[in-house]
């Protein structure tokens, strides 16, 4: 007996048959004596289709209008799921994000949750009902509907699990767990039994599409164990949690990759206090999220500064940087939008030397040039040509013997 939050992704509710399948899974969880709160994404590609519709009207839709529009995708799936549950003889109620008490800031299209008021959900649960919540959305203090950024239903689910002190959060898609690498790119990839929040964060931030990084972060913060599994079968998924069984031989837990990297280099930047702030503050104001930042050691009070952004943000970033180059007295700026990155992640790296060397050697043996390197305590990332990312993932998976269970 417990309280379970289950989240179903877009592919799991892509059509009516699949919605009925999800209803059956929820009912079986309920019949085991649990209270269930289900969070759904929009059906299939609904969100993309809605975005496409707006493109036919205006290249720059008002973010507020955009949010109200996009929120409808999840309203459709949550109401249909509630109806499917009722048709199967179970009491259920659908709630929009606002009705579920999810309050956000006013950063339309990428809003953050600021408060959870789950009173209504509690009342519905006490009435014996299954509660179905529309993912990806919330409401501001002034009653405007917001969305939480693409893929944001994961965040809804974990936030609800935290606010309701749920016993667990289960997150279902068409992928049955977290793999040592993306199985579509690396056929040898192996499903992990479990992974730590920290490692999952690094993998997600570095491009593993498996789970929204903000959702993982929230899970870690509130210590909500998250099970990642498939709604299409009953295979055991991957548990993301705090205590992870040590994999003795292989201290790399996984490899993530991303083929969506653009790099901007500002050449001949005067080396004095305030310059970096003067570059990155305006980028932040334009909400360009900067990933890797590398500044060279300076020679003759001049340095080069390189950073990366998602490709979609390159134009916006260049619009900010170009006028700055002159005003800070730098020489020029150049952009490259044909890059990708590959990262190895594992907590074991902290205590054992040699991982970086092995990674670089593996890439060089394949003739892959490394453009930039960044590290955290449990991650090493190499920025390489987009064209060589897949080969890099495969080579590293083999070199670190990730196909083997420790
Ligand atoms: N429907 C939204 C999207 O496609 C949110 C989600 O799926 O989590 O981004
Ligand atoms: Mg979706």
Short mmCIF file of C-alpha atoms and ligand atoms in Angstrom, two decimals:
data_model
loop_
_atom_site.label_atom_id
_atom_site.label_comp_id
_atom_site.label_asym_id
_atom_site.label_seq_id
_atom_site.Cartn_x
_atom_site.Cartn_y
_atom_site.Cartn_z
CA UNK A 1 0.00 0.00 0.00
CA UNK A 2 1.45 3.30 -0.98
CA UNK A 3 1.09 6.42 -3.00
CA UNK A 4 2.50 6.08 -6.49
CA UNK A 5 2.98 8.81 -9.07
CA UNK A 6 3.13 7.37 -12.59
CA UNK A 7 4.10 9.42 -15.59
CA UNK A 8 3.32 8.33 -19.15
CA UNK A 9 5.15 9.94 -22.06
CA UNK A 10 3.72 10.92 -25.43
CA UNK A 11 4.45 7.60 -27.16
CA UNK A 12 2.68 5.73 -24.35
CA UNK A 13 -0.57 7.61 -24.98
CA UNK A 14 -0.19 8.16 -28.73
CA UNK A 15 -3.61 6.71 -29.63
CA UNK A 16 -6.82 5.52 -28.02
CA UNK A 17 -5.71 1.88 -27.80
CA UNK A 18 -2.55 2.95 -26.00
CA UNK A 19 -4.53 5.19 -23.65
CA UNK A 20 -6.64 2.14 -22.77
CA UNK A 21 -3.43 0.19 -22.21
CA UNK A 22 -2.20 2.88 -19.81
CA UNK A 23 -5.58 2.80 -18.04
CA UNK A 24 -5.16 -0.97 -17.50
CA UNK A 25 -1.70 -0.46 -16.04
CA UNK A 26 -2.93 2.24 -13.67
CA UNK A 27 -5.84 0.04 -12.58
CA UNK A 28 -3.53 -2.87 -11.87
CA UNK A 29 -1.38 -0.59 -9.68
CA UNK A 30 -4.50 0.63 -7.88
CA UNK A 31 -5.77 -2.91 -7.38
CA UNK A 32 -2.55 -3.78 -5.60
CA UNK A 33 -3.78 -1.38 -2.92
CA UNK A 34 -2.05 1.83 -4.01
CA UNK A 35 -3.31 5.34 -4.46
CA UNK A 36 -2.35 6.49 -7.93
CA UNK A 37 -1.68 9.91 -9.40
CA UNK A 38 -0.99 9.68 -13.14
CA UNK A 39 0.74 12.43 -15.09
CA UNK A 40 0.52 12.42 -18.89
CA UNK A 41 2.30 14.04 -21.80
CA UNK A 42 0.47 15.10 -24.93
CA UNK A 43 -0.49 12.32 -27.36
CA UNK A 44 2.36 11.38 -29.71
CA UNK A 45 3.68 14.40 -31.60
CA UNK A 46 0.84 16.73 -30.61
CA UNK A 47 3.13 19.37 -29.14
CA UNK A 48 5.27 19.48 -32.30
CA UNK A 49 2.15 19.71 -34.42
CA UNK A 50 0.87 22.63 -32.37
CA UNK A 51 4.23 24.38 -32.76
CA UNK A 52 4.02 23.79 -36.52
CA UNK A 53 0.58 25.37 -36.64
CA UNK A 54 1.89 28.55 -35.06
CA UNK A 55 4.72 28.69 -37.61
CA UNK A 56 2.12 28.98 -40.35
CA UNK A 57 0.81 32.10 -38.68
CA UNK A 58 3.83 33.89 -37.26
CA UNK A 59 7.53 33.17 -36.82
CA UNK A 60 7.46 34.67 -33.33
CA UNK A 61 4.30 33.80 -31.45
CA UNK A 62 3.69 35.57 -28.16
CA UNK A 63 5.07 33.26 -25.43
CA UNK A 64 1.90 33.69 -23.39
CA UNK A 65 -0.31 32.63 -26.29
CA UNK A 66 2.08 29.81 -27.10
CA UNK A 67 1.79 28.41 -23.58
CA UNK A 68 -1.99 28.42 -23.51
CA UNK A 69 -1.95 26.66 -26.88
CA UNK A 70 0.67 24.05 -25.96
CA UNK A 71 -1.04 23.28 -22.66
CA UNK A 72 -4.03 21.93 -24.60
CA UNK A 73 -2.04 18.88 -25.75
CA UNK A 74 -1.84 17.53 -22.22
CA UNK A 75 -5.47 18.48 -21.51
CA UNK A 76 -6.56 16.17 -24.33
CA UNK A 77 -4.54 13.19 -23.09
CA UNK A 78 -5.44 13.61 -19.42
CA UNK A 79 -9.18 13.88 -20.04
CA UNK A 80 -9.20 10.88 -22.41
CA UNK A 81 -7.24 8.82 -19.89
CA UNK A 82 -9.64 9.74 -17.11
CA UNK A 83 -12.55 8.70 -19.34
CA UNK A 84 -10.82 5.40 -20.14
CA UNK A 85 -10.41 4.73 -16.40
CA UNK A 86 -14.07 5.50 -15.77
CA UNK A 87 -15.17 3.38 -18.73
CA UNK A 88 -13.28 0.52 -17.10
CA UNK A 89 -15.30 1.02 -13.94
CA UNK A 90 -12.91 3.09 -11.83
CA UNK A 91 -13.45 6.48 -10.27
CA UNK A 92 -11.09 8.98 -11.83
CA UNK A 93 -10.74 12.72 -12.25
CA UNK A 94 -8.63 14.74 -14.66
CA UNK A 95 -6.97 17.97 -13.54
CA UNK A 96 -5.11 20.63 -15.48
CA UNK A 97 -1.80 21.78 -14.03
CA UNK A 98 -3.54 24.81 -12.56
CA UNK A 99 -6.27 22.70 -10.95
CA UNK A 100 -3.58 20.41 -9.57
CA UNK A 101 -2.09 23.41 -7.77
CA UNK A 102 1.14 23.75 -9.74
CA UNK A 103 2.20 27.37 -9.47
CA UNK A 104 5.04 28.69 -11.61
CA UNK A 105 6.93 31.87 -12.32
CA UNK A 106 5.99 33.86 -15.41
CA UNK A 107 8.87 32.73 -17.67
CA UNK A 108 6.54 31.61 -20.44
CA UNK A 109 7.56 28.49 -22.42
CA UNK A 110 10.22 27.64 -19.85
CA UNK A 111 8.60 28.32 -16.50
CA UNK A 112 9.86 27.08 -13.14
CA UNK A 113 7.65 25.67 -10.45
CA UNK A 114 7.56 28.01 -7.45
CA UNK A 115 4.90 26.34 -5.29
CA UNK A 116 2.81 23.21 -5.13
CA UNK A 117 -0.65 23.34 -3.58
CA UNK A 118 -1.87 19.77 -3.84
CA UNK A 119 -5.01 20.22 -1.67
CA UNK A 120 -7.37 19.30 -4.48
CA UNK A 121 -5.39 16.17 -5.32
CA UNK A 122 -5.51 15.06 -1.67
CA UNK A 123 -9.26 15.49 -1.57
CA UNK A 124 -9.71 13.47 -4.75
CA UNK A 125 -7.44 10.70 -3.48
CA UNK A 126 -9.31 10.58 -0.20
CA UNK A 127 -12.50 10.20 -2.21
CA UNK A 128 -10.99 7.02 -3.65
CA UNK A 129 -10.38 8.47 -7.09
CA UNK A 130 -7.46 8.01 -9.44
CA UNK A 131 -6.13 11.48 -10.24
CA UNK A 132 -4.91 12.20 -13.77
CA UNK A 133 -2.86 15.38 -14.08
CA UNK A 134 -1.94 17.18 -17.31
CA UNK A 135 1.86 17.32 -17.39
CA UNK A 136 4.13 20.11 -18.60
CA UNK A 137 2.02 23.02 -17.31
CA UNK A 138 1.27 25.30 -14.44
CA UNK A 139 -0.25 28.65 -13.68
CA UNK A 140 1.21 31.98 -12.58
CA UNK A 141 0.02 34.04 -9.65
CA UNK A 142 -1.94 36.13 -12.13
CA UNK A 143 -3.66 33.04 -13.55
CA UNK A 144 -1.78 32.81 -16.83
CA UNK A 145 -1.11 29.29 -18.03
CA UNK A 146 2.58 28.43 -18.42
CA UNK A 147 4.55 25.45 -19.72
CA UNK A 148 7.70 24.01 -18.18
CA UNK A 149 9.91 23.64 -21.28
CA UNK A 150 9.91 20.77 -23.76
CA UNK A 151 9.83 17.41 -22.05
CA UNK A 152 8.53 19.12 -18.91
CA UNK A 153 5.98 16.46 -17.93
CA UNK A 154 8.80 14.59 -16.19
CA UNK A 155 9.23 17.62 -13.98
CA UNK A 156 5.49 17.72 -13.22
CA UNK A 157 5.60 14.08 -12.14
CA UNK A 158 8.60 14.38 -9.83
CA UNK A 159 7.34 17.66 -8.36
CA UNK A 160 4.00 16.00 -7.56
CA UNK A 161 5.76 12.97 -6.10
CA UNK A 162 7.75 15.31 -3.86
CA UNK A 163 4.77 17.45 -2.84
CA UNK A 164 2.64 14.39 -2.06
CA UNK A 165 5.52 12.58 -0.33
CA UNK A 166 4.86 9.69 -2.71
CA UNK A 167 6.48 6.35 -2.05
CA UNK A 168 7.79 6.26 -5.55
CA UNK A 169 7.68 7.89 -8.94
CA UNK A 170 7.43 5.65 -12.00
CA UNK A 171 8.15 7.08 -15.37
CA UNK A 172 6.98 5.18 -18.45
CA UNK A 173 7.87 5.66 -22.11
CA UNK A 174 8.67 3.40 -25.05
CA UNK A 175 12.23 2.97 -23.71
CA UNK A 176 12.51 0.38 -20.97
CA UNK A 177 15.27 1.90 -18.90
CA UNK A 178 18.56 3.77 -18.74
CA UNK A 179 21.24 2.21 -20.91
CA UNK A 180 25.02 2.46 -20.81
CA UNK A 181 24.68 4.39 -24.09
CA UNK A 182 21.87 5.17 -26.52
CA UNK A 183 20.98 1.71 -27.93
CA UNK A 184 20.04 3.23 -31.30
CA UNK A 185 23.61 4.43 -31.67
CA UNK A 186 25.39 1.66 -29.82
CA UNK A 187 23.80 -1.79 -30.24
CA UNK A 188 25.98 -3.22 -27.46
CA UNK A 189 24.48 -0.87 -24.88
CA UNK A 190 23.30 -2.60 -21.72
CA UNK A 191 20.37 -1.69 -19.52
CA UNK A 192 21.39 -0.57 -16.03
CA UNK A 193 19.66 -1.98 -12.97
CA UNK A 194 20.19 1.29 -11.17
CA UNK A 195 22.01 4.56 -11.38
CA UNK A 196 22.65 7.40 -8.92
CA UNK A 197 20.91 10.76 -9.21
CA UNK A 198 24.29 12.40 -9.68
CA UNK A 199 25.26 10.20 -12.60
CA UNK A 200 21.82 10.48 -14.18
CA UNK A 201 22.03 14.26 -13.92
CA UNK A 202 25.34 14.34 -15.75
CA UNK A 203 24.09 11.95 -18.45
CA UNK A 204 20.86 13.92 -18.93
CA UNK A 205 22.55 17.31 -19.04
CA UNK A 206 25.13 16.01 -21.50
CA UNK A 207 22.51 14.87 -23.97
CA UNK A 208 20.99 11.55 -22.90
CA UNK A 209 17.38 12.14 -23.88
CA UNK A 210 16.10 9.61 -21.41
CA UNK A 211 14.93 12.07 -18.79
CA UNK A 212 14.52 15.80 -18.33
CA UNK A 213 17.52 17.03 -16.26
CA UNK A 214 15.32 19.25 -14.12
CA UNK A 215 13.21 16.27 -13.15
CA UNK A 216 16.29 14.33 -12.08
CA UNK A 217 17.54 17.31 -10.11
CA UNK A 218 14.23 17.56 -8.30
CA UNK A 219 14.24 13.83 -7.59
CA UNK A 220 17.69 14.19 -6.04
CA UNK A 221 16.73 17.22 -4.01
CA UNK A 222 13.71 15.53 -2.46
CA UNK A 223 15.15 12.02 -2.55
CA UNK A 224 12.30 10.57 -4.61
CA UNK A 225 13.40 7.27 -6.18
CA UNK A 226 12.40 7.22 -9.85
CA UNK A 227 11.81 4.04 -11.85
CA UNK A 228 12.29 4.42 -15.60
CA UNK A 229 10.46 1.66 -17.50
CA UNK A 230 8.36 0.90 -20.57
CA UNK A 231 4.57 1.01 -20.75
CA UNK A 232 4.69 -1.54 -23.58
CA UNK A 233 5.98 -4.47 -21.52
CA UNK A 234 6.64 -5.56 -17.96
CA UNK A 235 10.43 -5.68 -18.11
CA UNK A 236 12.04 -4.26 -14.97
CA UNK A 237 13.29 -0.76 -15.63
CA UNK A 238 16.14 1.25 -14.14
CA UNK A 239 15.97 2.69 -10.65
CA UNK A 240 17.39 6.18 -10.21
CA UNK A 241 18.15 6.66 -6.53
CA UNK A 242 20.74 7.57 -3.94
CA UNK A 243 22.37 4.30 -3.02
CA UNK A 244 23.88 2.57 -5.98
CA UNK A 245 25.48 -0.82 -5.98
CA UNK A 246 29.10 -0.37 -6.89
CA UNK A 247 30.02 -1.82 -10.24
CA UNK A 248 33.48 -2.98 -9.35
CA UNK A 249 35.26 -3.42 -12.63
CA UNK A 250 33.63 -0.82 -14.75
CA UNK A 251 33.66 2.50 -13.02
CA UNK A 252 32.11 4.27 -15.98
CA UNK A 253 28.34 4.01 -15.63
CA UNK A 254 27.38 5.35 -19.02
CA UNK A 255 28.14 7.39 -22.10
CA UNK A 256 25.96 10.21 -23.34
CA UNK A 257 26.16 12.09 -26.57
CA UNK A 258 24.63 15.07 -28.26
CA UNK A 259 24.87 16.10 -31.90
CA UNK A 260 23.49 19.54 -31.30
CA UNK A 261 26.45 21.69 -30.34
CA UNK A 262 27.53 25.06 -31.71
CA UNK A 263 30.74 26.76 -30.68
CA UNK A 264 31.55 30.44 -30.53
CA UNK A 265 35.13 31.67 -30.14
CA UNK A 266 36.00 35.26 -29.35
CA UNK A 267 39.56 35.89 -30.40
CA UNK A 268 41.89 38.47 -28.84
CA UNK A 269 39.87 39.26 -25.76
CA UNK A 270 41.60 41.80 -23.46
CA UNK A 271 42.45 40.02 -20.22
CA UNK A 272 41.04 42.22 -17.47
CA UNK A 273 38.44 41.83 -14.73
CA UNK A 274 34.84 42.17 -15.81
CA UNK A 275 35.23 41.04 -19.41
CA UNK A 276 33.77 37.56 -18.92
CA UNK A 277 30.87 38.98 -16.93
CA UNK A 278 30.38 41.55 -19.68
CA UNK A 279 30.01 38.75 -22.21
CA UNK A 280 27.90 36.25 -20.30
CA UNK A 281 25.51 38.65 -18.58
CA UNK A 282 23.94 39.82 -21.86
CA UNK A 283 23.67 36.19 -23.00
CA UNK A 284 21.88 35.30 -19.79
CA UNK A 285 19.53 38.25 -20.22
CA UNK A 286 18.57 36.86 -23.62
CA UNK A 287 18.08 33.46 -21.93
CA UNK A 288 20.78 31.79 -24.00
CA UNK A 289 21.96 28.87 -21.97
CA UNK A 290 25.70 28.47 -22.29
CA UNK A 291 27.21 25.05 -21.84
CA UNK A 292 30.97 24.58 -21.95
CA UNK A 293 33.15 27.64 -21.35
CA UNK A 294 36.89 27.59 -21.95
CA UNK A 295 39.24 30.51 -21.52
CA UNK A 296 42.85 30.19 -22.55
CA UNK A 297 45.77 31.19 -20.39
CA UNK A 298 46.58 34.64 -21.67
CA UNK A 299 49.63 35.81 -23.56
CA UNK A 300 50.41 39.55 -23.74
CA UNK A 301 47.23 40.36 -21.81
CA UNK A 302 45.14 38.84 -24.59
CA UNK A 303 43.16 35.64 -24.44
CA UNK A 304 40.70 33.58 -26.50
CA UNK A 305 37.35 32.67 -25.06
CA UNK A 306 35.31 29.76 -26.38
CA UNK A 307 31.88 28.58 -25.35
CA UNK A 308 29.19 26.31 -26.67
CA UNK A 309 25.43 26.66 -27.00
CA UNK A 310 22.64 24.53 -28.46
CA UNK A 311 22.47 25.03 -32.23
CA UNK A 312 19.03 26.59 -32.03
CA UNK A 313 20.51 29.35 -29.84
CA UNK A 314 23.47 30.12 -32.09
CA UNK A 315 21.86 33.00 -34.00
CA UNK A 316 20.54 34.57 -30.83
CA UNK A 317 23.98 34.22 -29.21
CA UNK A 318 25.79 35.72 -32.22
CA UNK A 319 23.36 38.66 -32.20
CA UNK A 320 24.51 39.36 -28.66
CA UNK A 321 28.21 38.70 -29.20
CA UNK A 322 28.87 40.53 -32.48
CA UNK A 323 28.31 44.05 -31.14
CA UNK A 324 30.15 43.12 -27.93
CA UNK A 325 33.34 42.18 -29.75
CA UNK A 326 33.88 45.81 -30.67
CA UNK A 327 32.87 47.29 -27.36
CA UNK A 328 35.20 45.10 -25.30
CA UNK A 329 38.07 45.57 -27.74
CA UNK A 330 38.35 41.96 -28.92
CA UNK A 331 39.62 41.07 -32.38
CA UNK A 332 36.82 38.96 -33.84
CA UNK A 333 34.38 36.15 -33.21
CA UNK A 334 33.86 32.96 -35.16
CA UNK A 335 31.15 30.31 -34.97
CA UNK A 336 31.06 26.62 -35.81
CA UNK A 337 27.74 24.83 -35.84
CA UNK A 338 28.87 21.36 -36.93
CA UNK A 339 29.88 19.95 -33.57
CA UNK A 340 28.71 17.32 -31.14
CA UNK A 341 29.86 16.02 -27.80
CA UNK A 342 30.45 12.73 -26.09
CA UNK A 343 30.75 12.24 -22.34
CA UNK A 344 31.76 9.39 -20.06
CA UNK A 345 30.10 9.45 -16.64
CA UNK A 346 30.68 7.48 -13.46
CA UNK A 347 31.15 8.20 -9.76
CA UNK A 348 34.01 5.68 -9.63
CA UNK A 349 36.07 8.08 -11.70
CA UNK A 350 36.64 10.26 -8.64
CA UNK A 351 39.00 7.82 -7.04
CA UNK A 352 40.62 6.02 -9.96
CA UNK A 353 43.09 7.72 -12.30
CA UNK A 354 43.53 7.07 -15.99
CA UNK A 355 40.03 7.55 -17.35
CA UNK A 356 40.80 10.76 -19.18
CA UNK A 357 43.94 9.29 -20.75
CA UNK A 358 42.04 6.23 -21.90
CA UNK A 359 39.26 8.33 -23.38
CA UNK A 360 41.64 10.55 -25.32
CA UNK A 361 43.67 7.59 -26.57
CA UNK A 362 40.53 5.81 -27.73
CA UNK A 363 39.39 8.85 -29.69
CA UNK A 364 42.79 9.45 -31.21
CA UNK A 365 43.06 5.80 -32.31
CA UNK A 366 39.91 6.45 -34.34
CA UNK A 367 41.37 9.63 -35.80
CA UNK A 368 38.83 11.77 -33.97
CA UNK A 369 40.02 15.28 -33.21
CA UNK A 370 39.02 16.76 -29.85
CA UNK A 371 37.98 20.41 -30.07
CA UNK A 372 37.33 21.10 -26.42
CA UNK A 373 37.49 19.13 -23.19
CA UNK A 374 35.54 19.75 -20.00
CA UNK A 375 35.26 17.74 -16.85
CA UNK A 376 33.38 17.48 -13.61
CA UNK A 377 34.33 15.17 -10.75
CA UNK A 378 32.36 12.34 -12.31
CA UNK A 379 32.37 13.23 -16.01
CA UNK A 380 34.70 13.88 -18.92
CA UNK A 381 33.25 15.52 -22.03
CA UNK A 382 34.93 15.92 -25.42
CA UNK A 383 33.54 18.23 -28.07
CA UNK A 384 34.18 16.64 -31.47
CA UNK A 385 32.90 16.92 -35.02
CA UNK A 386 29.21 16.06 -35.23
CA UNK A 387 29.99 13.50 -37.90
CA UNK A 388 32.22 11.49 -35.59
CA UNK A 389 29.99 11.39 -32.53
CA UNK A 390 28.47 7.97 -33.22
CA UNK A 391 31.85 6.41 -33.88
CA UNK A 392 33.16 7.97 -30.67
CA UNK A 393 30.31 6.52 -28.60
CA UNK A 394 30.84 3.05 -30.05
CA UNK A 395 34.59 3.14 -29.58
CA UNK A 396 34.35 4.35 -25.98
CA UNK A 397 31.68 1.80 -25.11
CA UNK A 398 34.03 -0.91 -26.30
CA UNK A 399 37.15 0.55 -24.72
CA UNK A 400 35.55 0.77 -21.28
CA UNK A 401 33.90 -2.66 -21.69
CA UNK A 402 30.50 -1.29 -20.79
CA UNK A 403 28.72 -4.28 -22.33
CA UNK A 404 29.96 -6.34 -19.38
CA UNK A 405 28.14 -6.44 -16.08
CA UNK A 406 30.65 -5.85 -13.32
N1 LIG B 1 4.34 17.53 -24.52
C1 LIG B 1 5.50 18.25 -24.10
C2 LIG B 1 6.63 18.02 -25.09
O1 LIG B 1 6.47 17.27 -26.03
C3 LIG B 1 5.92 17.89 -22.72
C4 LIG B 1 6.34 16.46 -22.52
O2 LIG B 1 6.18 15.62 -23.39
O3 LIG B 1 6.86 16.16 -21.44
O4 LIG B 1 7.67 18.59 -24.92
MG1 LIG B 2 6.06 14.96 -25.91
#
